[in-house]
mmCIF file of C-alpha atoms in Angstrom:
data_model
loop_
_atom_site.group_PDB
_atom_site.id
_atom_site.type_symbol
_atom_site.label_atom_id
_atom_site.label_comp_id
_atom_site.label_asym_id
_atom_site.label_seq_id
_atom_site.Cartn_x
_atom_site.Cartn_y
_atom_site.Cartn_z
ATOM 1 C CA MET A 1 42.957 -15.785 -2.200
ATOM 2 C CA PRO A 2 42.721 -16.640 -5.914
ATOM 3 C CA GLY A 3 44.141 -19.989 -6.902
ATOM 4 C CA THR A 4 44.027 -21.552 -3.420
ATOM 5 C CA ALA A 5 42.526 -24.988 -2.911
ATOM 6 C CA GLY A 6 38.747 -25.059 -2.713
ATOM 7 C CA SER A 7 38.189 -21.779 -4.481
ATOM 8 C CA GLN A 8 37.611 -20.756 -8.040
ATOM 9 C CA ALA A 9 38.142 -17.350 -9.531
ATOM 10 C CA GLY A 10 35.236 -15.085 -8.639
ATOM 11 C CA THR A 11 33.676 -17.413 -6.045
ATOM 12 C CA PRO A 12 34.120 -17.471 -2.281
ATOM 13 C CA SER A 13 35.991 -20.386 -0.717
ATOM 14 C CA SER A 14 33.271 -20.977 1.917
ATOM 15 C CA ASN A 15 30.131 -23.040 1.519
ATOM 16 C CA HIS A 16 27.988 -19.885 1.701
ATOM 17 C CA THR A 17 25.334 -19.714 -0.997
ATOM 18 C CA PRO A 18 25.312 -16.216 -2.489
ATOM 19 C CA THR A 19 22.107 -14.247 -2.375
ATOM 20 C CA ARG A 20 20.519 -13.815 -5.790
ATOM 21 C CA TRP A 21 18.176 -10.902 -6.451
ATOM 22 C CA ILE A 22 14.966 -10.929 -8.435
ATOM 23 C CA ARG A 23 12.753 -8.036 -9.435
ATOM 24 C CA ALA A 24 9.694 -7.884 -7.202
ATOM 25 C CA GLY A 25 7.935 -4.837 -8.574
ATOM 26 C CA PRO A 26 8.610 -1.359 -9.874
ATOM 27 C CA GLY A 27 12.112 -0.418 -8.778
ATOM 28 C CA GLN A 28 12.383 -3.231 -6.230
ATOM 29 C CA ALA A 29 14.567 -6.286 -5.901
ATOM 30 C CA THR A 30 14.053 -9.164 -3.495
ATOM 31 C CA PRO A 31 16.659 -11.646 -2.312
ATOM 32 C CA THR A 32 16.044 -15.318 -2.991
ATOM 33 C CA SER A 33 18.304 -16.404 -0.127
ATOM 34 C CA PRO A 34 16.775 -18.977 2.216
ATOM 35 C CA HIS A 35 17.939 -16.974 5.250
ATOM 36 C CA PRO A 36 14.888 -15.858 7.298
ATOM 37 C CA ASN A 37 16.158 -12.274 7.666
ATOM 38 C CA ALA A 38 17.275 -11.827 4.059
ATOM 39 C CA GLY A 39 14.264 -9.640 3.238
ATOM 40 C CA ALA A 40 14.936 -7.322 6.174
ATOM 41 C CA TRP A 41 18.592 -7.072 5.218
ATOM 42 C CA ALA A 42 17.703 -6.317 1.613
ATOM 43 C CA SER A 43 15.275 -3.630 2.707
ATOM 44 C CA THR A 44 17.895 -2.040 4.970
ATOM 45 C CA ILE A 45 20.541 -2.139 2.241
ATOM 46 C CA SER A 46 18.215 -0.571 -0.329
ATOM 47 C CA HIS A 47 17.276 2.195 2.131
ATOM 48 C CA LEU A 48 20.945 2.960 2.741
ATOM 49 C CA LEU A 49 21.822 2.907 -0.945
ATOM 50 C CA LEU A 50 18.783 4.784 -2.200
ATOM 51 C CA GLY A 51 18.229 7.063 0.790
ATOM 52 C CA THR A 52 14.534 6.191 0.899
ATOM 53 C CA VAL A 53 12.284 4.815 3.581
ATOM 54 C CA THR A 54 9.767 2.200 2.574
ATOM 55 C CA GLU A 55 6.393 2.688 4.220
ATOM 56 C CA ARG A 56 3.165 0.764 4.160
ATOM 57 C CA THR A 57 -0.269 2.321 3.893
ATOM 58 C CA LEU A 58 -3.811 1.035 3.749
ATOM 59 C CA VAL A 59 -5.761 1.818 0.603
ATOM 60 C CA LEU A 60 -9.483 1.188 0.304
ATOM 61 C CA ILE A 61 -11.252 1.302 -3.022
ATOM 62 C CA LYS A 62 -14.695 2.270 -1.774
ATOM 63 C CA PRO A 63 -18.109 0.941 -2.873
ATOM 64 C CA ASP A 64 -18.726 3.813 -5.322
ATOM 65 C CA ALA A 65 -15.498 3.055 -7.210
ATOM 66 C CA VAL A 66 -16.229 -0.691 -7.186
ATOM 67 C CA GLU A 67 -19.740 -0.068 -8.532
ATOM 68 C CA ARG A 68 -18.356 2.217 -11.254
ATOM 69 C CA ARG A 69 -15.769 -0.431 -12.230
ATOM 70 C CA LEU A 70 -12.769 1.755 -11.458
ATOM 71 C CA ILE A 71 -10.743 -0.913 -9.618
ATOM 72 C CA GLY A 72 -8.370 -1.576 -12.529
ATOM 73 C CA GLU A 73 -7.809 2.118 -13.203
ATOM 74 C CA ILE A 74 -7.013 2.822 -9.545
ATOM 75 C CA ILE A 75 -4.663 -0.159 -9.204
ATOM 76 C CA SER A 76 -2.941 0.858 -12.431
ATOM 77 C CA ARG A 77 -2.352 4.379 -11.100
ATOM 78 C CA ILE A 78 -0.937 2.991 -7.848
ATOM 79 C CA GLU A 79 1.510 0.807 -9.776
ATOM 80 C CA ARG A 80 2.456 3.573 -12.237
ATOM 81 C CA LYS A 81 3.320 5.738 -9.225
ATOM 82 C CA GLY A 82 5.967 3.118 -8.385
ATOM 83 C CA LEU A 83 4.140 1.705 -5.375
ATOM 84 C CA THR A 84 3.710 -2.023 -4.802
ATOM 85 C CA ILE A 85 0.526 -3.767 -3.707
ATOM 86 C CA THR A 86 1.609 -6.395 -1.182
ATOM 87 C CA ALA A 87 -1.854 -7.590 -0.106
ATOM 88 C CA LEU A 88 -5.261 -7.251 -1.755
ATOM 89 C CA GLU A 89 -8.696 -8.382 -0.703
ATOM 90 C CA PHE A 90 -12.190 -7.907 -2.147
ATOM 91 C CA ARG A 91 -14.650 -7.935 0.738
ATOM 92 C CA ASN A 92 -17.845 -6.715 2.327
ATOM 93 C CA VAL A 93 -17.289 -4.540 5.379
ATOM 94 C CA SER A 94 -18.985 -5.420 8.668
ATOM 95 C CA GLN A 95 -20.477 -2.727 10.900
ATOM 96 C CA GLN A 96 -17.856 -3.630 13.523
ATOM 97 C CA LEU A 97 -14.920 -3.154 11.142
ATOM 98 C CA ALA A 98 -16.414 0.068 9.772
ATOM 99 C CA GLY A 99 -16.895 1.441 13.291
ATOM 100 C CA ASP A 100 -13.367 0.481 14.320
ATOM 101 C CA HIS A 101 -11.885 1.950 11.143
ATOM 102 C CA TYR A 102 -13.694 5.286 11.473
ATOM 103 C CA ALA A 103 -13.588 5.435 15.314
ATOM 104 C CA GLU A 104 -11.958 8.899 15.240
ATOM 105 C CA HIS A 105 -15.148 10.284 13.641
ATOM 106 C CA GLU A 106 -17.543 8.816 16.202
ATOM 107 C CA GLY A 107 -19.873 11.516 17.521
ATOM 108 C CA LYS A 108 -19.542 13.685 14.406
ATOM 109 C CA PRO A 109 -22.720 14.440 12.418
ATOM 110 C CA PHE A 110 -21.592 12.425 9.380
ATOM 111 C CA PHE A 111 -20.488 9.292 11.298
ATOM 112 C CA GLY A 112 -23.682 7.304 10.648
ATOM 113 C CA SER A 113 -23.752 8.056 6.931
ATOM 114 C CA LEU A 114 -20.036 7.247 6.684
ATOM 115 C CA LEU A 115 -20.635 3.785 8.163
ATOM 116 C CA GLU A 116 -23.705 3.287 5.976
ATOM 117 C CA PHE A 117 -21.710 4.127 2.856
ATOM 118 C CA ILE A 118 -18.626 1.973 3.546
ATOM 119 C CA THR A 119 -20.869 -1.025 4.329
ATOM 120 C CA SER A 120 -23.189 -0.447 1.342
ATOM 121 C CA GLY A 121 -21.227 -2.660 -1.046
ATOM 122 C CA PRO A 122 -17.935 -4.459 -1.506
ATOM 123 C CA VAL A 123 -14.605 -2.702 -1.161
ATOM 124 C CA VAL A 124 -11.091 -3.575 -2.233
ATOM 125 C CA ALA A 125 -8.652 -3.334 0.671
ATOM 126 C CA ALA A 126 -4.942 -3.234 -0.100
ATOM 127 C CA ILE A 127 -1.639 -2.835 1.640
ATOM 128 C CA VAL A 128 0.459 -0.559 -0.536
ATOM 129 C CA GLU A 129 4.185 -0.250 0.003
ATOM 130 C CA GLY A 130 6.923 1.995 -1.292
ATOM 131 C CA PRO A 131 9.013 5.070 -0.599
ATOM 132 C CA ARG A 132 6.861 7.519 1.385
ATOM 133 C CA ALA A 133 3.802 5.400 0.532
ATOM 134 C CA VAL A 134 1.426 7.344 2.795
ATOM 135 C CA ALA A 135 2.148 10.713 1.172
ATOM 136 C CA ALA A 136 2.543 9.215 -2.304
ATOM 137 C CA PHE A 137 -0.900 7.613 -2.256
ATOM 138 C CA ARG A 138 -2.583 10.674 -0.737
ATOM 139 C CA GLN A 139 -1.091 12.778 -3.538
ATOM 140 C CA LEU A 140 -2.359 10.247 -6.067
ATOM 141 C CA ALA A 141 -5.839 10.210 -4.474
ATOM 142 C CA GLY A 142 -6.275 13.991 -4.469
ATOM 143 C CA GLY A 143 -8.236 16.217 -2.097
ATOM 144 C CA THR A 144 -11.007 14.689 0.005
ATOM 145 C CA ASP A 145 -13.690 16.775 -1.687
ATOM 146 C CA PRO A 146 -13.546 15.745 -5.344
ATOM 147 C CA VAL A 147 -15.669 18.678 -6.500
ATOM 148 C CA ASP A 148 -14.011 21.595 -4.712
ATOM 149 C CA ASN A 149 -10.420 20.635 -3.983
ATOM 150 C CA ALA A 150 -9.251 17.584 -5.929
ATOM 151 C CA THR A 151 -6.743 18.410 -8.627
ATOM 152 C CA PRO A 152 -7.328 17.081 -12.145
ATOM 153 C CA GLY A 153 -4.991 14.158 -12.755
ATOM 154 C CA THR A 154 -5.727 12.663 -9.338
ATOM 155 C CA ILE A 155 -8.133 9.774 -8.752
ATOM 156 C CA ARG A 156 -10.717 12.003 -7.071
ATOM 157 C CA GLY A 157 -10.125 14.909 -9.436
ATOM 158 C CA ASP A 158 -10.708 12.716 -12.476
ATOM 159 C CA PHE A 159 -13.510 10.463 -11.227
ATOM 160 C CA GLY A 160 -15.008 11.887 -8.008
ATOM 161 C CA LEU A 161 -18.571 13.199 -7.963
ATOM 162 C CA GLU A 162 -19.404 14.030 -4.321
ATOM 163 C CA THR A 163 -17.557 14.570 -1.053
ATOM 164 C CA GLN A 164 -18.867 11.443 0.653
ATOM 165 C CA PHE A 165 -18.518 9.293 -2.467
ATOM 166 C CA ASN A 166 -14.843 10.031 -3.013
ATOM 167 C CA LEU A 167 -13.743 6.643 -4.351
ATOM 168 C CA VAL A 168 -10.728 5.821 -2.189
ATOM 169 C CA HIS A 169 -9.319 5.968 1.306
ATOM 170 C CA GLY A 170 -5.647 6.222 2.158
ATOM 171 C CA SER A 171 -4.130 6.312 5.627
ATOM 172 C CA ASP A 172 -3.265 9.865 6.703
ATOM 173 C CA SER A 173 -0.076 9.021 8.644
ATOM 174 C CA THR A 174 2.259 6.125 9.279
ATOM 175 C CA ASP A 175 0.656 5.651 12.715
ATOM 176 C CA SER A 176 -2.816 5.504 11.145
ATOM 177 C CA ALA A 177 -1.484 3.113 8.518
ATOM 178 C CA GLN A 178 -0.206 0.707 11.173
ATOM 179 C CA ARG A 179 -3.522 0.826 13.049
ATOM 180 C CA GLU A 180 -5.631 0.431 9.895
ATOM 181 C CA ILE A 181 -3.519 -2.381 8.433
ATOM 182 C CA ALA A 182 -3.847 -4.259 11.737
ATOM 183 C CA LEU A 183 -7.659 -3.886 11.500
ATOM 184 C CA TRP A 184 -8.035 -4.912 7.856
ATOM 185 C CA PHE A 185 -5.179 -7.426 7.599
ATOM 186 C CA PRO A 186 -4.578 -8.876 11.087
ATOM 187 C CA GLY A 187 -1.110 -10.358 11.342
ATOM 188 C CA ALA A 188 0.202 -8.642 8.204
#
């Protein structure tokens, strides 16, 4: 009640520290409250208010894109789409990780060349987050075959040269994203 002892106009009378919000990325705010669940609460509140569901997806910038120095361009497109990169790592891919990542293709004629390509040079692995992140990144990436079915304006449509050397990988479903993120970023 305004004017009662221990309170000031516009402030609560309890010792509770109000949660302050800071901008964390395009269209996102993050609480600075010390409460361990503040981030989860903020995420839930923003979903209710905005009617969106935040997803995470794995994005790989493949060796051909790294070699062609397209990392900055690809990251810029991800951010301009309104997605947030929450983890990023530049790394060489082991045969084990490559095999685990592409396990669904084992036994197919292109499996060996797929593993050879992804282990041929460094990749950039990223966890990308945002509303409908899986679909949003796949739209941004363009069709798998950059020559025959990638739309101009997409990463593959603008920069892709061959089917196998198609610059980026994005998880194809939220289930795949969870599995792939666990492989590339254990504990994330």
